[in-house]
């Protein structure tokens, strides 16, 4: 759907012109929160002219404002944390609130009652709680605060893994989401994990090459973050999925630090269900952090370092008989627990400076490097030689300036530079040919590898907010992003042979033993390239209310995307946004909204098209269906592939190539409606319905497959001049409807609890833009609409934390912290395949049995229960040692991650006895022990 100039102009004008005489809408920044409320006397009459101040308990930084005629006050753009709030005016006793929590991206509501001054002028300490309902919030989001980050079980210390404890968020189950083509790993509302936006301190933190997360941070460096599944504020863009909005920690007026060490080992783990053995494991994680003042109440620093050293193994479950068969053909391969290593280091340094009460400056630098021999995943029926090892380095610098320009306007300016190198190298030391045996085994150099790339990111963002009247807030901003990419894509340069059942007697195993591949692929030429892409965005937003309790947020966003050539620029991306919040007193609120959200395309496949064009790189494909035989290279040469292009005889083989198709930026239309209800003073219940419709998602489609028929040659192609022609086009679709019931306790108490149940229906008609994931009939992709693998049909997740630290209890009961994460998911789908080229179109991987729809298989219910228990031993008021024990998958549930999806052994439909049997399980019960010294 496209918008006319009149529609565009109308949307932007509406943002500027709309107002109401009693309006007072608020919108927090991406890195801050707001504090607002109403000052009244002991008869609930509004008090104007009251000075309200908020002082950060850690840094001493203070801000103040004066209440308006209706008693309302607002202090915007506060750094998340705990504040001392004071209210003072003549003829009334001053009042103060000791511990007011301001959280990221939200508005904290605090009404202040003042008593008429009597004989004393002492400050009255008021015991009151902020409202559970945020009347200024229209999006659907969940906050992971510092207490959860510090206390919940997280043995992998992945700084965004707590996202999966929030509703409508799932792990990426795309079979191509690892290695050099890895994604963010997170699917939100069933949408592509390559189309999320991960933001750190307001800065882009995405690897635009594939849509993955770029820089890594120590968990200790993260203060809190939001998971925004429906981000209706027009400031949020560059996403067709959701937003992970993260802020890092800062220093304070007190010098504070910590040092930690965590240890996991196979002696503390259960056995793998497939091998009956414990997976070898030695995992050491250690690090330290330090923060404090350089100038009290003005300049602060914070630094954190973390190191991971992990030696473990993957369970390769290829059958012993198949291992013997493969070795008999001269290939080195092993099964059982096969070892690998992971080494990661990261460091962050952050400086905060207050030039004045109205000007705040932050500069942050971070560095990371890593090695992971499981980056290109292997295990199950995939041998280690088909995996890949990551070697990565990233260095980034970012700065921001926030300026309060009087009491009614402010500005946010941010800039970022990042330089990263990322390479995934094959684990096959001999760089041997890739071999795929359908339903049996996969080994040899993965087709994408080796794949090195270097990238540089430049980003600048500015947003100005002002209040033209005391009741209207308008925000306008712009952003520029540039991504430079240089690297190589030697796809199929190592060669690949695919074996499948070819007849009633020639099974996959028999075809391999006789040296009769169904297909052979090998590429030649120059795989190196260099290019850049850029995006320019602008947004405009107005917040107002139709009555004192009815907030309406209207906005529009424009996104200009210039991808890598030969893909065209997309310059007409207009995103209208409309959302509302309607509060019925302090205990009931309804909210909803609609918005369009444009994502940023991954540049990796575009880069591939510019290189694998049939000219710079020439890819030969031979199939058993006719023409030059795939048997020739397999049987003729010692390493089963052509030694050079001349030997391949490229001139007589129709070339295979990648080419651009119709391209436009992917987008989703999202809508939601729901309500929140307080249950007493401590509990908030919510019920939300969500709709998300994705369009124009980038996919790769073979537009020149073989068409079954007779003639010479048999099974001709639509264009006989070429072999496979993989066209990258914006034709993917997704559909998501879901409902979530939630229960959340108030933050800050000794007991915190969240629980979410989601029932959803997610569908799509694509898998990914990797070329091996084709439609069964790529000439009729509309038949592919089916349940998505990304979103379970049902999800229940719960977190709970209970702490007695600092409480006045007996010696045994105090200083304990107990926490848990419970996760249950059902209705996780996987694809069932026939095991041979049933429709004779040259692709043996995608065909399904007759009458079986896409993603018709089920992995069954998955359940995990993780526990964490810690005890703090205090040596002084400032120094304490926390002893920590974590147990993941307490019940030792056997959670199936992969199944053998090949239905038949032969073309005569002899059943595969291993069909629907597990080939990979999730981790079993595992213990981690550790200690943290806080000072």
Coordinates of N, CA and C in Angstrom, one line a residue, residues 631-748:
X631 N 27.6 -37.3 -11.5 CA 28.5 -38.4 -11.2 C 30.0 -38.1 -11.6
X632 N 30.1 -37.3 -12.6 CA 31.5 -37.1 -13.2 C 32.5 -36.6 -12.2
X633 N 32.2 -35.4 -11.6 CA 33.2 -34.9 -10.6 C 33.3 -35.8 -9.4
X634 N 32.3 -36.4 -9.0 CA 32.3 -37.2 -7.7 C 33.3 -38.4 -8.0
X635 N 33.2 -39.0 -9.1 CA 33.9 -40.3 -9.4 C 35.3 -40.0 -10.0
X636 N 35.4 -38.8 -10.6 CA 36.7 -38.6 -11.4 C 37.8 -38.1 -10.6
X637 N 37.6 -37.2 -9.6 CA 38.6 -36.5 -8.9 C 38.7 -37.0 -7.5
X638 N 40.0 -37.0 -7.0 CA 40.2 -37.5 -5.6 C 39.4 -36.8 -4.5
X639 N 39.2 -35.5 -4.7 CA 38.4 -34.8 -3.7 C 37.0 -34.6 -4.1
X640 N 36.5 -35.3 -5.2 CA 35.1 -35.3 -5.6 C 34.6 -34.0 -6.1
X641 N 35.5 -33.1 -6.6 CA 35.1 -31.9 -7.2 C 36.1 -31.5 -8.3
X642 N 35.7 -30.5 -9.1 CA 36.6 -30.1 -10.2 C 37.8 -29.3 -9.6
X643 N 39.0 -29.5 -10.1 CA 40.1 -28.8 -9.6 C 40.1 -27.3 -10.1
X644 N 39.4 -27.0 -11.2 CA 39.4 -25.7 -11.7 C 38.2 -25.5 -12.6
X645 N 37.9 -24.3 -13.1 CA 36.8 -24.1 -13.9 C 36.9 -24.7 -15.3
X646 N 38.1 -24.7 -15.8 CA 38.3 -25.4 -17.1 C 37.9 -26.8 -17.1
X647 N 38.3 -27.5 -16.0 CA 37.9 -28.9 -15.9 C 36.4 -29.1 -15.8
X648 N 35.7 -28.1 -15.3 CA 34.3 -28.2 -15.1 C 33.5 -28.1 -16.4
X649 N 34.2 -27.5 -17.4 CA 33.5 -27.4 -18.7 C 32.3 -26.4 -18.6
X650 N 32.5 -25.3 -18.0 CA 31.4 -24.4 -17.7 C 30.7 -23.9 -19.0
X651 N 31.3 -24.0 -20.1 CA 30.7 -23.5 -21.3 C 29.5 -24.3 -21.8
X652 N 29.4 -25.6 -21.3 CA 28.3 -26.4 -21.8 C 27.3 -26.6 -20.7
X653 N 27.5 -25.9 -19.6 CA 26.5 -26.1 -18.5 C 25.8 -24.8 -18.3
X654 N 24.5 -24.8 -18.3 CA 23.7 -23.5 -18.0 C 24.1 -22.9 -16.7
X655 N 24.4 -21.7 -16.6 CA 24.9 -21.1 -15.4 C 23.8 -20.9 -14.3
X656 N 24.2 -21.0 -13.1 CA 23.3 -20.7 -12.0 C 23.7 -19.3 -11.5
X657 N 22.7 -18.5 -11.1 CA 23.0 -17.1 -10.7 C 22.0 -16.6 -9.7
X658 N 22.4 -15.5 -9.0 CA 21.5 -14.7 -8.2 C 21.2 -13.4 -8.9
X659 N 20.0 -13.0 -8.8 CA 19.6 -11.7 -9.4 C 18.6 -11.0 -8.6
X660 N 18.5 -9.6 -8.7 CA 17.5 -8.9 -7.9 C 16.1 -9.0 -8.6
X661 N 15.1 -9.1 -7.7 CA 13.7 -9.0 -8.2 C 13.1 -7.7 -7.8
X662 N 11.8 -7.7 -7.8 CA 11.1 -6.5 -7.3 C 11.4 -6.3 -5.8
X663 N 12.0 -5.1 -5.5 CA 12.4 -4.9 -4.1 C 11.7 -3.6 -3.5
X664 N 11.2 -3.7 -2.3 CA 10.7 -2.6 -1.5 C 10.9 -3.0 -0.1
X665 N 11.0 -2.0 0.8 CA 11.3 -2.2 2.2 C 10.2 -3.0 2.8
X666 N 10.5 -4.0 3.6 CA 9.6 -4.8 4.4 C 8.9 -4.0 5.4
X667 N 7.6 -4.3 5.7 CA 6.9 -3.6 6.7 C 5.8 -4.5 7.4
X668 N 5.4 -4.1 8.6 CA 4.3 -4.7 9.2 C 3.3 -3.6 9.6
X669 N 2.0 -4.0 9.5 CA 0.9 -3.3 10.1 C 0.5 -3.9 11.4
X670 N 0.6 -3.2 12.5 CA 0.4 -3.7 13.8 C -0.8 -3.0 14.5
X671 N -1.6 -3.7 15.2 CA -2.7 -3.2 15.9 C -2.8 -3.9 17.2
X672 N -3.3 -3.2 18.3 CA -3.5 -3.9 19.6 C -4.6 -3.2 20.3
X673 N -5.2 -3.9 21.2 CA -6.2 -3.3 22.1 C -6.2 -4.2 23.4
X674 N -6.2 -3.5 24.6 CA -6.2 -4.2 25.8 C -6.5 -3.3 27.0
X675 N -6.4 -3.9 28.2 CA -6.7 -3.2 29.4 C -5.8 -3.7 30.5
X676 N -5.7 -2.8 31.5 CA -5.0 -3.1 32.7 C -5.9 -2.8 33.9
X677 N -5.7 -3.6 34.9 CA -6.6 -3.6 36.1 C -5.8 -3.8 37.4
X678 N -5.9 -2.9 38.3 CA -5.1 -3.1 39.6 C -5.9 -4.1 40.5
X679 N -5.2 -5.0 41.1 CA -5.8 -5.9 42.0 C -5.2 -5.6 43.4
X680 N -5.8 -4.7 44.2 CA -5.2 -4.3 45.4 C -4.1 -3.3 45.1
X681 N -3.2 -3.1 46.1 CA -2.1 -2.1 45.9 C -0.9 -2.6 45.2
X682 N -0.7 -4.0 45.1 CA 0.5 -4.5 44.7 C 0.5 -5.3 43.3
X683 N -0.7 -5.5 42.8 CA -0.8 -6.4 41.6 C -1.5 -5.7 40.5
X684 N -1.0 -5.9 39.3 CA -1.5 -5.4 38.1 C -1.8 -6.5 37.1
X685 N -3.1 -6.6 36.7 CA -3.5 -7.6 35.7 C -3.6 -6.9 34.3
X686 N -3.4 -7.6 33.3 CA -3.5 -7.1 31.9 C -4.0 -8.1 31.0
X687 N -4.7 -7.6 29.9 CA -5.3 -8.5 28.9 C -5.1 -7.7 27.6
X688 N -4.3 -8.3 26.6 CA -4.0 -7.6 25.4 C -4.3 -8.5 24.2
X689 N -4.9 -8.0 23.2 CA -5.0 -8.6 21.9 C -4.1 -7.9 20.9
X690 N -3.4 -8.7 20.0 CA -2.4 -8.2 19.1 C -2.6 -8.7 17.7
X691 N -2.4 -7.9 16.7 CA -2.5 -8.3 15.3 C -1.2 -7.7 14.7
X692 N -0.6 -8.5 13.9 CA 0.6 -8.1 13.1 C 0.7 -8.7 11.8
X693 N 0.7 -7.9 10.7 CA 0.7 -8.4 9.4 C 1.9 -8.0 8.6
X694 N 2.8 -8.9 8.3 CA 4.0 -8.5 7.6 C 3.9 -8.7 6.1
X695 N 4.5 -7.7 5.4 CA 4.5 -7.8 3.9 C 5.8 -7.4 3.4
X696 N 6.1 -7.8 2.1 CA 7.3 -7.4 1.4 C 8.6 -7.9 2.0
X697 N 8.5 -9.0 2.7 CA 9.7 -9.5 3.4 C 10.6 -10.2 2.3
X698 N 11.9 -9.9 2.4 CA 12.9 -10.3 1.4 C 13.0 -11.8 1.5
X699 N 12.9 -12.5 0.3 CA 13.1 -13.9 0.2 C 13.8 -14.2 -1.1
X700 N 14.4 -15.4 -1.1 CA 15.0 -15.9 -2.4 C 14.1 -17.0 -3.0
X701 N 13.8 -16.8 -4.3 CA 13.0 -17.8 -5.0 C 13.6 -18.2 -6.3
X702 N 13.6 -19.5 -6.5 CA 14.2 -20.1 -7.7 C 13.1 -19.9 -8.8
X703 N 13.3 -18.9 -9.7 CA 12.3 -18.6 -10.8 C 12.6 -19.4 -12.0
X704 N 13.6 -20.3 -12.0 CA 13.9 -21.1 -13.2 C 14.2 -22.6 -12.8
X705 N 13.2 -23.2 -12.0 CA 13.4 -24.6 -11.7 C 13.0 -25.5 -12.9
X706 N 13.4 -26.7 -12.8 CA 12.9 -27.7 -13.8 C 11.4 -27.9 -13.7
X707 N 10.8 -28.0 -14.9 CA 9.4 -28.2 -14.9 C 9.1 -29.6 -15.4
X708 N 8.5 -30.4 -14.5 CA 8.2 -31.8 -14.9 C 7.5 -31.9 -16.3
X709 N 8.1 -32.9 -17.1 CA 7.5 -33.1 -18.4 C 8.3 -34.0 -19.2
X710 N 8.0 -34.1 -20.5 CA 8.7 -34.9 -21.4 C 9.4 -34.1 -22.4
X711 N 10.3 -34.7 -23.2 CA 11.0 -34.0 -24.2 C 12.5 -34.1 -24.0
X712 N 13.2 -33.4 -24.8 CA 14.7 -33.5 -24.8 C 15.2 -32.0 -24.6
X713 N 15.8 -31.7 -23.4 CA 16.0 -32.7 -22.3 C 14.7 -32.9 -21.5
X714 N 14.6 -33.9 -20.7 CA 13.5 -34.1 -19.9 C 13.5 -33.0 -18.8
X715 N 12.4 -32.7 -18.3 CA 12.2 -31.7 -17.2 C 12.9 -30.4 -17.6
X716 N 12.5 -29.7 -18.6 CA 13.2 -28.5 -19.1 C 12.9 -27.3 -18.1
X717 N 13.7 -26.3 -18.2 CA 13.5 -25.1 -17.4 C 12.8 -24.0 -18.2
X718 N 12.1 -23.1 -17.5 CA 11.4 -22.0 -18.2 C 12.3 -21.2 -19.1
X719 N 13.5 -21.0 -18.7 CA 14.5 -20.3 -19.5 C 15.7 -21.2 -19.6
X720 N 15.8 -22.0 -20.7 CA 16.9 -23.0 -20.9 C 18.3 -22.4 -21.0
X721 N 18.4 -21.1 -21.0 CA 19.8 -20.5 -21.1 C 20.5 -20.6 -19.7
X722 N 19.7 -20.8 -18.7 CA 20.3 -20.8 -17.3 C 19.9 -22.0 -16.5
X723 N 20.7 -22.3 -15.5 CA 20.3 -23.3 -14.5 C 19.4 -22.6 -13.5
X724 N 19.6 -22.9 -12.2 CA 18.8 -22.2 -11.2 C 19.0 -20.7 -11.2
X725 N 18.0 -20.0 -11.1 CA 18.1 -18.5 -11.0 C 17.3 -18.1 -9.7
X726 N 18.1 -17.8 -8.7 CA 17.5 -17.4 -7.4 C 17.3 -15.9 -7.4
X727 N 16.1 -15.5 -7.4 CA 15.7 -14.1 -7.4 C 15.3 -13.6 -6.0
X728 N 16.0 -12.6 -5.6 CA 15.8 -12.0 -4.3 C 14.7 -10.9 -4.5
X729 N 13.6 -11.1 -3.8 CA 12.4 -10.2 -4.1 C 11.6 -10.0 -2.8
X730 N 10.9 -9.0 -2.8 CA 10.1 -8.6 -1.6 C 8.7 -9.2 -1.7
X731 N 8.6 -10.5 -1.5 CA 7.3 -11.1 -1.7 C 6.9 -12.0 -0.5
X732 N 7.7 -12.0 0.6 CA 7.3 -12.8 1.8 C 6.2 -12.1 2.6
X733 N 5.4 -13.0 3.2 CA 4.3 -12.5 4.0 C 4.2 -13.2 5.4
X734 N 3.7 -12.6 6.3 CA 3.5 -13.2 7.6 C 2.2 -12.7 8.2
X735 N 1.6 -13.5 9.1 CA 0.3 -13.2 9.7 C 0.4 -13.6 11.2
X736 N 0.0 -12.7 12.1 CA 0.0 -13.1 13.5 C -1.2 -12.4 14.2
X737 N -1.9 -13.3 15.0 CA -2.9 -12.8 15.9 C -2.7 -13.5 17.3
X738 N -2.8 -12.8 18.3 CA -2.5 -13.4 19.6 C -3.2 -12.6 20.8
X739 N -3.4 -13.3 21.8 CA -3.9 -12.7 23.0 C -3.1 -13.1 24.2
X740 N -2.8 -12.1 25.1 CA -1.9 -12.3 26.3 C -2.6 -11.9 27.5
X741 N -2.6 -12.8 28.6 CA -3.1 -12.5 29.9 C -1.9 -12.3 30.8
X742 N -1.7 -11.2 31.5 CA -0.5 -11.0 32.3 C -0.8 -10.6 33.7
X743 N 0.1 -10.9 34.6 CA 0.0 -10.5 36.0 C 1.4 -10.1 36.5
X744 N 1.5 -8.9 37.1 CA 2.7 -8.3 37.4 C 2.6 -7.6 38.8
X745 N 3.6 -7.9 39.7 CA 3.6 -7.2 41.0 C 4.3 -5.8 40.9
X746 N 4.1 -5.0 41.8 CA 4.8 -3.7 41.9 C 6.3 -3.9 42.0
X747 N 7.1 -3.1 41.3 CA 8.6 -3.2 41.4 C 9.0 -2.6 42.7
X748 N 10.1 -3.2 43.2 CA 10.8 -2.6 44.3 C 10.6 -3.3 45.6

